Amino acid sequence: MAFLNLPDPSIDRSSMDDMAPPLLEPTVRDWSLMPLDALASIFVSLGAVEVLMGAGLVCRSWLEAAKLPDVWRAVDMQNHEVVFEKDDFVLCAMAKAAVDRSDGQLRVFAGMSFVTDELLQYIFERSPSLTTLRLTWCDVFRTRPINVIRESPVLELRTLELDGAYMNAGELADVLARCPLLEVLGLHDCFQINDDGERALREKFARIKNLMIEWRAEPIHIYSSDYGNDDCVSVPDFEDECNDYGNYDCECC
């Protein structure tokens, strides 16, 4: 014979219901309400390109965080695929925007073949705290080799790294003469600087503690875009760019 497990009428089940854990409601986070300093710390780890082209365009609060000077103390525009995809004048405009947002606090800048003398002068004039400059395959200090740095000496520069620079020893000496605190000089594949030029540089700038000059077996050429635009266009208004993409219609705004 089968027996049914009927509830015991003597047990007060209302008290047991009270002891049951409450159902948890799903948590919805409004990321636009994060403190600006917390957002800025995240943006620093993302990098300049990601902030200018992505994170800084999400919503108004993220754009505010993306404009804090602390985000722009180091601007690395070397190691990113965008550098090989965008036109030179776009990259130059992005670099100018980063410099403007740094509000004079930029300390490290790294760029590739899109960098021109005009952009360098823009950086020097607005970045009195610049301590590190890294340039790869940039045609700089040659078109106007000395005027750029003569007008805006880099008085705080401690590290200068040039990879594939189109300049000879004499032109480089003019630059180094206006970097009185330089401690590290790295030259890679600067083929216009021969052995005699290297000796002259070492003798004239013995004050530079770490001077390294090296060449690869064969030169590597990286060409800039076909636009041939030596001077950079004005900095685009990234707020207008946000509106154009419709990003301000997101729910967090």
PDB file of C-alpha atoms in Angstrom:
ATOM      1  CA  MET A   1       0.000   0.000   0.000  1.00  0.00           C
ATOM      2  CA  ALA A   2       1.346   3.444  -0.908  1.00  0.00           C
ATOM      3  CA  PHE A   3       1.320   6.180   1.713  1.00  0.00           C
ATOM      4  CA  LEU A   4       1.010   9.857   0.911  1.00  0.00           C
ATOM      5  CA  ASN A   5       3.363  12.288   2.667  1.00  0.00           C
ATOM      6  CA  LEU A   6       0.776  14.764   3.865  1.00  0.00           C
ATOM      7  CA  PRO A   7       1.862  17.927   5.715  1.00  0.00           C
ATOM      8  CA  ASP A   8       1.652  17.766   9.480  1.00  0.00           C
ATOM      9  CA  PRO A   9      -1.148  20.153  10.500  1.00  0.00           C
ATOM     10  CA  SER A  10       0.516  20.690  13.874  1.00  0.00           C
ATOM     11  CA  ILE A  11       3.457  22.609  12.295  1.00  0.00           C
ATOM     12  CA  ASP A  12       3.050  26.360  11.903  1.00  0.00           C
ATOM     13  CA  ARG A  13       4.427  26.867   8.432  1.00  0.00           C
ATOM     14  CA  SER A  14       3.947  30.641   8.463  1.00  0.00           C
ATOM     15  CA  SER A  15       6.931  30.975  10.812  1.00  0.00           C
ATOM     16  CA  MET A  16       9.046  28.850   8.457  1.00  0.00           C
ATOM     17  CA  ASP A  17       8.193  31.134   5.538  1.00  0.00           C
ATOM     18  CA  ASP A  18       9.448  34.088   7.543  1.00  0.00           C
ATOM     19  CA  MET A  19      12.796  32.331   7.992  1.00  0.00           C
ATOM     20  CA  ALA A  20      13.332  31.763   4.247  1.00  0.00           C
ATOM     21  CA  PRO A  21      16.028  33.976   2.674  1.00  0.00           C
ATOM     22  CA  PRO A  22      14.646  36.830   0.568  1.00  0.00           C
ATOM     23  CA  LEU A  23      14.993  36.672  -3.172  1.00  0.00           C
ATOM     24  CA  LEU A  24      17.856  38.877  -4.414  1.00  0.00           C
ATOM     25  CA  GLU A  25      16.978  41.504  -6.967  1.00  0.00           C
ATOM     26  CA  PRO A  26      19.424  41.790  -9.906  1.00  0.00           C
ATOM     27  CA  THR A  27      21.928  44.608  -9.445  1.00  0.00           C
ATOM     28  CA  VAL A  28      22.075  47.238 -12.168  1.00  0.00           C
ATOM     29  CA  ARG A  29      25.158  49.458 -12.143  1.00  0.00           C
ATOM     30  CA  ASP A  30      25.151  52.928 -13.576  1.00  0.00           C
ATOM     31  CA  TRP A  31      28.768  53.291 -14.653  1.00  0.00           C
ATOM     32  CA  SER A  32      28.249  56.964 -15.423  1.00  0.00           C
ATOM     33  CA  LEU A  33      27.958  57.598 -11.661  1.00  0.00           C
ATOM     34  CA  MET A  34      31.487  56.400 -10.898  1.00  0.00           C
ATOM     35  CA  PRO A  35      33.686  59.087  -9.322  1.00  0.00           C
ATOM     36  CA  LEU A  36      35.684  60.975 -11.928  1.00  0.00           C
ATOM     37  CA  ASP A  37      39.002  60.242 -10.218  1.00  0.00           C
ATOM     38  CA  ALA A  38      38.242  56.505 -10.303  1.00  0.00           C
ATOM     39  CA  LEU A  39      37.406  56.701 -13.998  1.00  0.00           C
ATOM     40  CA  ALA A  40      40.579  58.694 -14.633  1.00  0.00           C
ATOM     41  CA  SER A  41      42.670  55.974 -12.970  1.00  0.00           C
ATOM     42  CA  ILE A  42      41.128  53.397 -15.292  1.00  0.00           C
ATOM     43  CA  PHE A  43      41.714  55.590 -18.334  1.00  0.00           C
ATOM     44  CA  VAL A  44      45.410  55.928 -17.461  1.00  0.00           C
ATOM     45  CA  SER A  45      45.806  52.158 -17.781  1.00  0.00           C
ATOM     46  CA  LEU A  46      43.876  52.144 -21.084  1.00  0.00           C
ATOM     47  CA  GLY A  47      46.150  54.573 -22.889  1.00  0.00           C
ATOM     48  CA  ALA A  48      45.708  57.730 -24.941  1.00  0.00           C
ATOM     49  CA  VAL A  49      44.425  56.138 -28.153  1.00  0.00           C
ATOM     50  CA  GLU A  50      41.769  54.039 -26.410  1.00  0.00           C
ATOM     51  CA  VAL A  51      40.506  57.042 -24.446  1.00  0.00           C
ATOM     52  CA  LEU A  52      40.386  59.404 -27.424  1.00  0.00           C
ATOM     53  CA  MET A  53      38.682  56.918 -29.725  1.00  0.00           C
ATOM     54  CA  GLY A  54      36.634  54.843 -27.312  1.00  0.00           C
ATOM     55  CA  ALA A  55      36.230  55.318 -23.576  1.00  0.00           C
ATOM     56  CA  GLY A  56      36.084  59.103 -23.725  1.00  0.00           C
ATOM     57  CA  LEU A  57      33.159  58.960 -26.182  1.00  0.00           C
ATOM     58  CA  VAL A  58      30.804  56.764 -24.131  1.00  0.00           C
ATOM     59  CA  CYS A  59      28.865  59.457 -22.262  1.00  0.00           C
ATOM     60  CA  ARG A  60      29.175  62.890 -20.721  1.00  0.00           C
ATOM     61  CA  SER A  61      30.614  61.794 -17.379  1.00  0.00           C
ATOM     62  CA  TRP A  62      33.232  59.623 -19.072  1.00  0.00           C
ATOM     63  CA  LEU A  63      34.137  62.535 -21.322  1.00  0.00           C
ATOM     64  CA  GLU A  64      34.621  64.727 -18.245  1.00  0.00           C
ATOM     65  CA  ALA A  65      36.952  62.115 -16.734  1.00  0.00           C
ATOM     66  CA  ALA A  66      38.784  61.826 -20.052  1.00  0.00           C
ATOM     67  CA  LYS A  67      39.595  65.536 -19.906  1.00  0.00           C
ATOM     68  CA  LEU A  68      41.321  65.405 -16.507  1.00  0.00           C
ATOM     69  CA  PRO A  69      45.029  66.288 -16.864  1.00  0.00           C
ATOM     70  CA  ASP A  70      46.106  63.269 -14.796  1.00  0.00           C
ATOM     71  CA  VAL A  71      45.030  60.990 -17.657  1.00  0.00           C
ATOM     72  CA  TRP A  72      47.506  62.609 -20.045  1.00  0.00           C
ATOM     73  CA  ARG A  73      50.843  62.622 -18.231  1.00  0.00           C
ATOM     74  CA  ALA A  74      52.051  59.853 -20.558  1.00  0.00           C
ATOM     75  CA  VAL A  75      50.893  59.655 -24.190  1.00  0.00           C
ATOM     76  CA  ASP A  76      52.080  56.583 -26.120  1.00  0.00           C
ATOM     77  CA  MET A  77      51.063  56.627 -29.777  1.00  0.00           C
ATOM     78  CA  GLN A  78      53.615  54.076 -30.931  1.00  0.00           C
ATOM     79  CA  ASN A  79      52.395  50.636 -29.973  1.00  0.00           C
ATOM     80  CA  HIS A  80      48.854  50.679 -31.302  1.00  0.00           C
ATOM     81  CA  GLU A  81      47.305  49.353 -34.511  1.00  0.00           C
ATOM     82  CA  VAL A  82      45.443  52.636 -35.031  1.00  0.00           C
ATOM     83  CA  VAL A  83      48.784  54.271 -35.846  1.00  0.00           C
ATOM     84  CA  PHE A  84      48.972  52.120 -38.970  1.00  0.00           C
ATOM     85  CA  GLU A  85      45.300  52.550 -39.906  1.00  0.00           C
ATOM     86  CA  LYS A  86      44.608  56.273 -39.543  1.00  0.00           C
ATOM     87  CA  ASP A  87      45.826  59.112 -41.748  1.00  0.00           C
ATOM     88  CA  ASP A  88      48.736  61.166 -40.471  1.00  0.00           C
ATOM     89  CA  PHE A  89      46.702  64.361 -40.024  1.00  0.00           C
ATOM     90  CA  VAL A  90      44.161  62.479 -37.864  1.00  0.00           C
ATOM     91  CA  LEU A  91      46.904  61.057 -35.644  1.00  0.00           C
ATOM     92  CA  CYS A  92      48.489  64.482 -35.398  1.00  0.00           C
ATOM     93  CA  ALA A  93      45.188  66.020 -34.343  1.00  0.00           C
ATOM     94  CA  MET A  94      44.719  63.294 -31.722  1.00  0.00           C
ATOM     95  CA  ALA A  95      48.174  64.022 -30.332  1.00  0.00           C
ATOM     96  CA  LYS A  96      47.353  67.728 -30.099  1.00  0.00           C
ATOM     97  CA  ALA A  97      44.135  66.946 -28.240  1.00  0.00           C
ATOM     98  CA  ALA A  98      46.077  64.824 -25.750  1.00  0.00           C
ATOM     99  CA  VAL A  99      48.599  67.627 -25.223  1.00  0.00           C
ATOM    100  CA  ASP A 100      45.828  70.171 -24.660  1.00  0.00           C
ATOM    101  CA  ARG A 101      44.084  67.935 -22.133  1.00  0.00           C
ATOM    102  CA  SER A 102      47.330  67.426 -20.211  1.00  0.00           C
ATOM    103  CA  ASP A 103      47.238  71.129 -19.304  1.00  0.00           C
ATOM    104  CA  GLY A 104      51.030  71.309 -19.103  1.00  0.00           C
ATOM    105  CA  GLN A 105      51.446  68.045 -17.166  1.00  0.00           C
ATOM    106  CA  LEU A 106      52.624  65.874 -20.079  1.00  0.00           C
ATOM    107  CA  ARG A 107      55.833  64.077 -19.076  1.00  0.00           C
ATOM    108  CA  VAL A 108      56.184  61.257 -21.627  1.00  0.00           C
ATOM    109  CA  PHE A 109      55.388  61.300 -25.342  1.00  0.00           C
ATOM    110  CA  ALA A 110      55.985  58.508 -27.857  1.00  0.00           C
ATOM    111  CA  GLY A 111      55.103  58.779 -31.542  1.00  0.00           C
ATOM    112  CA  MET A 112      55.834  57.336 -34.960  1.00  0.00           C
ATOM    113  CA  SER A 113      56.148  58.596 -38.526  1.00  0.00           C
ATOM    114  CA  PHE A 114      53.122  60.916 -38.281  1.00  0.00           C
ATOM    115  CA  VAL A 115      55.062  63.272 -35.993  1.00  0.00           C
ATOM    116  CA  THR A 116      56.219  66.465 -37.722  1.00  0.00           C
ATOM    117  CA  ASP A 117      58.332  69.429 -36.666  1.00  0.00           C
ATOM    118  CA  GLU A 118      55.122  71.421 -36.308  1.00  0.00           C
ATOM    119  CA  LEU A 119      53.693  68.865 -33.891  1.00  0.00           C
ATOM    120  CA  LEU A 120      56.929  68.726 -31.906  1.00  0.00           C
ATOM    121  CA  GLN A 121      56.907  72.482 -31.502  1.00  0.00           C
ATOM    122  CA  TYR A 122      53.273  72.275 -30.369  1.00  0.00           C
ATOM    123  CA  ILE A 123      54.281  69.706 -27.733  1.00  0.00           C
ATOM    124  CA  PHE A 124      57.368  71.611 -26.554  1.00  0.00           C
ATOM    125  CA  GLU A 125      55.533  74.917 -26.160  1.00  0.00           C
ATOM    126  CA  ARG A 126      52.756  73.369 -24.062  1.00  0.00           C
ATOM    127  CA  SER A 127      54.660  70.738 -22.080  1.00  0.00           C
ATOM    128  CA  PRO A 128      57.201  72.353 -19.744  1.00  0.00           C
ATOM    129  CA  SER A 129      57.406  69.129 -17.691  1.00  0.00           C
ATOM    130  CA  LEU A 130      58.274  66.823 -20.622  1.00  0.00           C
ATOM    131  CA  THR A 131      60.999  64.410 -19.461  1.00  0.00           C
ATOM    132  CA  THR A 132      60.866  61.581 -22.034  1.00  0.00           C
ATOM    133  CA  LEU A 133      60.533  61.713 -25.828  1.00  0.00           C
ATOM    134  CA  ARG A 134      60.510  58.598 -28.027  1.00  0.00           C
ATOM    135  CA  LEU A 135      60.212  58.897 -31.818  1.00  0.00           C
ATOM    136  CA  THR A 136      60.252  56.126 -34.423  1.00  0.00           C
ATOM    137  CA  TRP A 137      60.948  56.848 -38.114  1.00  0.00           C
ATOM    138  CA  CYS A 138      60.049  60.511 -37.818  1.00  0.00           C
ATOM    139  CA  ASP A 139      61.272  63.120 -40.299  1.00  0.00           C
ATOM    140  CA  VAL A 140      61.909  65.792 -37.677  1.00  0.00           C
ATOM    141  CA  PHE A 141      64.648  68.291 -36.850  1.00  0.00           C
ATOM    142  CA  ARG A 142      65.533  68.331 -40.541  1.00  0.00           C
ATOM    143  CA  THR A 143      62.941  70.401 -42.423  1.00  0.00           C
ATOM    144  CA  ARG A 144      63.411  73.095 -39.817  1.00  0.00           C
ATOM    145  CA  PRO A 145      66.134  71.287 -37.882  1.00  0.00           C
ATOM    146  CA  ILE A 146      67.016  73.802 -35.213  1.00  0.00           C
ATOM    147  CA  ASN A 147      64.281  76.440 -35.205  1.00  0.00           C
ATOM    148  CA  VAL A 148      61.806  74.140 -33.482  1.00  0.00           C
ATOM    149  CA  ILE A 149      63.900  73.442 -30.439  1.00  0.00           C
ATOM    150  CA  ARG A 150      65.633  76.838 -30.460  1.00  0.00           C
ATOM    151  CA  GLU A 151      62.261  78.518 -30.005  1.00  0.00           C
ATOM    152  CA  SER A 152      61.113  75.999 -27.387  1.00  0.00           C
ATOM    153  CA  PRO A 153      64.098  74.425 -25.560  1.00  0.00           C
ATOM    154  CA  VAL A 154      63.284  71.170 -23.782  1.00  0.00           C
ATOM    155  CA  LEU A 155      64.740  72.163 -20.438  1.00  0.00           C
ATOM    156  CA  GLU A 156      63.404  69.197 -18.435  1.00  0.00           C
ATOM    157  CA  LEU A 157      64.057  66.429 -20.983  1.00  0.00           C
ATOM    158  CA  ARG A 158      65.951  63.516 -19.402  1.00  0.00           C
ATOM    159  CA  THR A 159      65.469  60.751 -22.008  1.00  0.00           C
ATOM    160  CA  LEU A 160      65.529  60.998 -25.804  1.00  0.00           C
ATOM    161  CA  GLU A 161      65.136  57.893 -27.978  1.00  0.00           C
ATOM    162  CA  LEU A 162      65.244  58.147 -31.763  1.00  0.00           C
ATOM    163  CA  ASP A 163      64.650  55.142 -34.005  1.00  0.00           C
ATOM    164  CA  GLY A 164      65.363  55.651 -37.705  1.00  0.00           C
ATOM    165  CA  ALA A 165      65.708  59.440 -37.411  1.00  0.00           C
ATOM    166  CA  TYR A 166      66.582  61.283 -40.641  1.00  0.00           C
ATOM    167  CA  MET A 167      69.284  63.532 -39.200  1.00  0.00           C
ATOM    168  CA  ASN A 168      73.056  63.764 -39.158  1.00  0.00           C
ATOM    169  CA  ALA A 169      75.380  64.256 -36.208  1.00  0.00           C
ATOM    170  CA  GLY A 170      75.507  68.036 -36.628  1.00  0.00           C
ATOM    171  CA  GLU A 171      71.722  68.398 -36.592  1.00  0.00           C
ATOM    172  CA  LEU A 172      71.463  66.115 -33.564  1.00  0.00           C
ATOM    173  CA  ALA A 173      74.168  68.116 -31.757  1.00  0.00           C
ATOM    174  CA  ASP A 174      72.082  71.279 -32.188  1.00  0.00           C
ATOM    175  CA  VAL A 175      69.167  69.478 -30.526  1.00  0.00           C
ATOM    176  CA  LEU A 176      71.221  68.050 -27.678  1.00  0.00           C
ATOM    177  CA  ALA A 177      72.700  71.470 -26.910  1.00  0.00           C
ATOM    178  CA  ARG A 178      69.207  72.621 -25.956  1.00  0.00           C
ATOM    179  CA  CYS A 179      68.487  69.678 -23.667  1.00  0.00           C
ATOM    180  CA  PRO A 180      70.770  70.592 -20.727  1.00  0.00           C
ATOM    181  CA  LEU A 181      69.468  67.902 -18.351  1.00  0.00           C
ATOM    182  CA  LEU A 182      69.508  64.983 -20.802  1.00  0.00           C
ATOM    183  CA  GLU A 183      70.773  61.787 -19.162  1.00  0.00           C
ATOM    184  CA  VAL A 184      69.778  59.040 -21.617  1.00  0.00           C
ATOM    185  CA  LEU A 185      70.206  59.147 -25.402  1.00  0.00           C
ATOM    186  CA  GLY A 186      69.266  56.115 -27.465  1.00  0.00           C
ATOM    187  CA  LEU A 187      69.847  56.144 -31.235  1.00  0.00           C
ATOM    188  CA  HIS A 188      68.676  53.169 -33.274  1.00  0.00           C
ATOM    189  CA  ASP A 189      69.111  52.873 -37.050  1.00  0.00           C
ATOM    190  CA  CYS A 190      70.021  56.528 -37.493  1.00  0.00           C
ATOM    191  CA  PHE A 191      72.082  55.755 -40.589  1.00  0.00           C
ATOM    192  CA  GLN A 192      73.159  59.315 -41.311  1.00  0.00           C
ATOM    193  CA  ILE A 193      75.255  59.243 -38.146  1.00  0.00           C
ATOM    194  CA  ASN A 194      78.475  57.417 -39.030  1.00  0.00           C
ATOM    195  CA  ASP A 195      81.360  56.350 -36.809  1.00  0.00           C
ATOM    196  CA  ASP A 196      82.977  59.780 -36.937  1.00  0.00           C
ATOM    197  CA  GLY A 197      79.675  61.389 -35.997  1.00  0.00           C
ATOM    198  CA  GLU A 198      79.289  59.014 -33.083  1.00  0.00           C
ATOM    199  CA  ARG A 199      82.757  59.860 -31.745  1.00  0.00           C
ATOM    200  CA  ALA A 200      82.053  63.570 -32.084  1.00  0.00           C
ATOM    201  CA  LEU A 201      78.796  63.252 -30.191  1.00  0.00           C
ATOM    202  CA  ARG A 202      80.378  61.261 -27.381  1.00  0.00           C
ATOM    203  CA  GLU A 203      83.179  63.796 -27.005  1.00  0.00           C
ATOM    204  CA  LYS A 204      80.955  66.861 -27.125  1.00  0.00           C
ATOM    205  CA  PHE A 205      78.238  65.481 -24.839  1.00  0.00           C
ATOM    206  CA  ALA A 206      80.192  63.530 -22.261  1.00  0.00           C
ATOM    207  CA  ARG A 207      77.669  64.844 -19.719  1.00  0.00           C
ATOM    208  CA  ILE A 208      75.080  62.392 -21.058  1.00  0.00           C
ATOM    209  CA  LYS A 209      75.402  59.431 -18.717  1.00  0.00           C
ATOM    210  CA  ASN A 210      73.894  56.778 -20.991  1.00  0.00           C
ATOM    211  CA  LEU A 211      74.529  57.244 -24.728  1.00  0.00           C
ATOM    212  CA  MET A 212      73.730  54.234 -26.895  1.00  0.00           C
ATOM    213  CA  ILE A 213      74.024  54.077 -30.686  1.00  0.00           C
ATOM    214  CA  GLU A 214      73.174  50.895 -32.568  1.00  0.00           C
ATOM    215  CA  TRP A 215      72.338  49.780 -36.107  1.00  0.00           C
ATOM    216  CA  ARG A 216      70.506  46.768 -37.449  1.00  0.00           C
ATOM    217  CA  ALA A 217      71.892  44.697 -40.308  1.00  0.00           C
ATOM    218  CA  GLU A 218      69.475  46.265 -42.801  1.00  0.00           C
ATOM    219  CA  PRO A 219      67.411  49.462 -42.538  1.00  0.00           C
ATOM    220  CA  ILE A 220      63.658  49.190 -42.101  1.00  0.00           C
ATOM    221  CA  HIS A 221      61.513  51.829 -43.808  1.00  0.00           C
ATOM    222  CA  ILE A 222      58.117  52.863 -42.530  1.00  0.00           C
ATOM    223  CA  TYR A 223      56.306  55.263 -44.818  1.00  0.00           C
ATOM    224  CA  SER A 224      53.697  57.748 -43.703  1.00  0.00           C
ATOM    225  CA  SER A 225      50.385  58.271 -45.462  1.00  0.00           C
ATOM    226  CA  ASP A 226      50.092  59.488 -49.040  1.00  0.00           C
ATOM    227  CA  TYR A 227      48.639  62.799 -47.977  1.00  0.00           C
ATOM    228  CA  GLY A 228      52.064  64.419 -47.643  1.00  0.00           C
ATOM    229  CA  ASN A 229      50.686  66.908 -45.117  1.00  0.00           C
ATOM    230  CA  ASP A 230      53.634  68.283 -43.142  1.00  0.00           C
ATOM    231  CA  ASP A 231      51.603  70.591 -40.923  1.00  0.00           C
ATOM    232  CA  CYS A 232      48.902  69.268 -38.647  1.00  0.00           C
ATOM    233  CA  VAL A 233      45.309  70.372 -38.923  1.00  0.00           C
ATOM    234  CA  SER A 234      43.550  71.934 -35.978  1.00  0.00           C
ATOM    235  CA  VAL A 235      42.464  69.740 -33.102  1.00  0.00           C
ATOM    236  CA  PRO A 236      39.008  68.287 -33.706  1.00  0.00           C
ATOM    237  CA  ASP A 237      36.236  68.878 -31.187  1.00  0.00           C
ATOM    238  CA  PHE A 238      35.784  65.430 -29.666  1.00  0.00           C
ATOM    239  CA  GLU A 239      32.518  66.478 -28.017  1.00  0.00           C
ATOM    240  CA  ASP A 240      31.082  67.165 -31.467  1.00  0.00           C
ATOM    241  CA  GLU A 241      32.401  63.796 -32.574  1.00  0.00           C
ATOM    242  CA  CYS A 242      30.464  62.189 -29.706  1.00  0.00           C
ATOM    243  CA  ASN A 243      27.280  63.896 -30.832  1.00  0.00           C
ATOM    244  CA  ASP A 244      27.871  62.813 -34.408  1.00  0.00           C
ATOM    245  CA  TYR A 245      28.036  59.179 -33.317  1.00  0.00           C
ATOM    246  CA  GLY A 246      24.933  59.551 -31.179  1.00  0.00           C
ATOM    247  CA  ASN A 247      26.767  58.329 -28.100  1.00  0.00           C
ATOM    248  CA  TYR A 248      25.046  60.870 -25.894  1.00  0.00           C
ATOM    249  CA  ASP A 249      21.789  59.003 -26.395  1.00  0.00           C
ATOM    250  CA  CYS A 250      22.965  56.149 -24.187  1.00  0.00           C
ATOM    251  CA  GLU A 251      20.902  55.362 -21.090  1.00  0.00           C
ATOM    252  CA  CYS A 252      23.628  56.377 -18.637  1.00  0.00           C
ATOM    253  CA  CYS A 253      23.473  59.970 -19.914  1.00  0.00           C
TER     254      CYS A 253
END
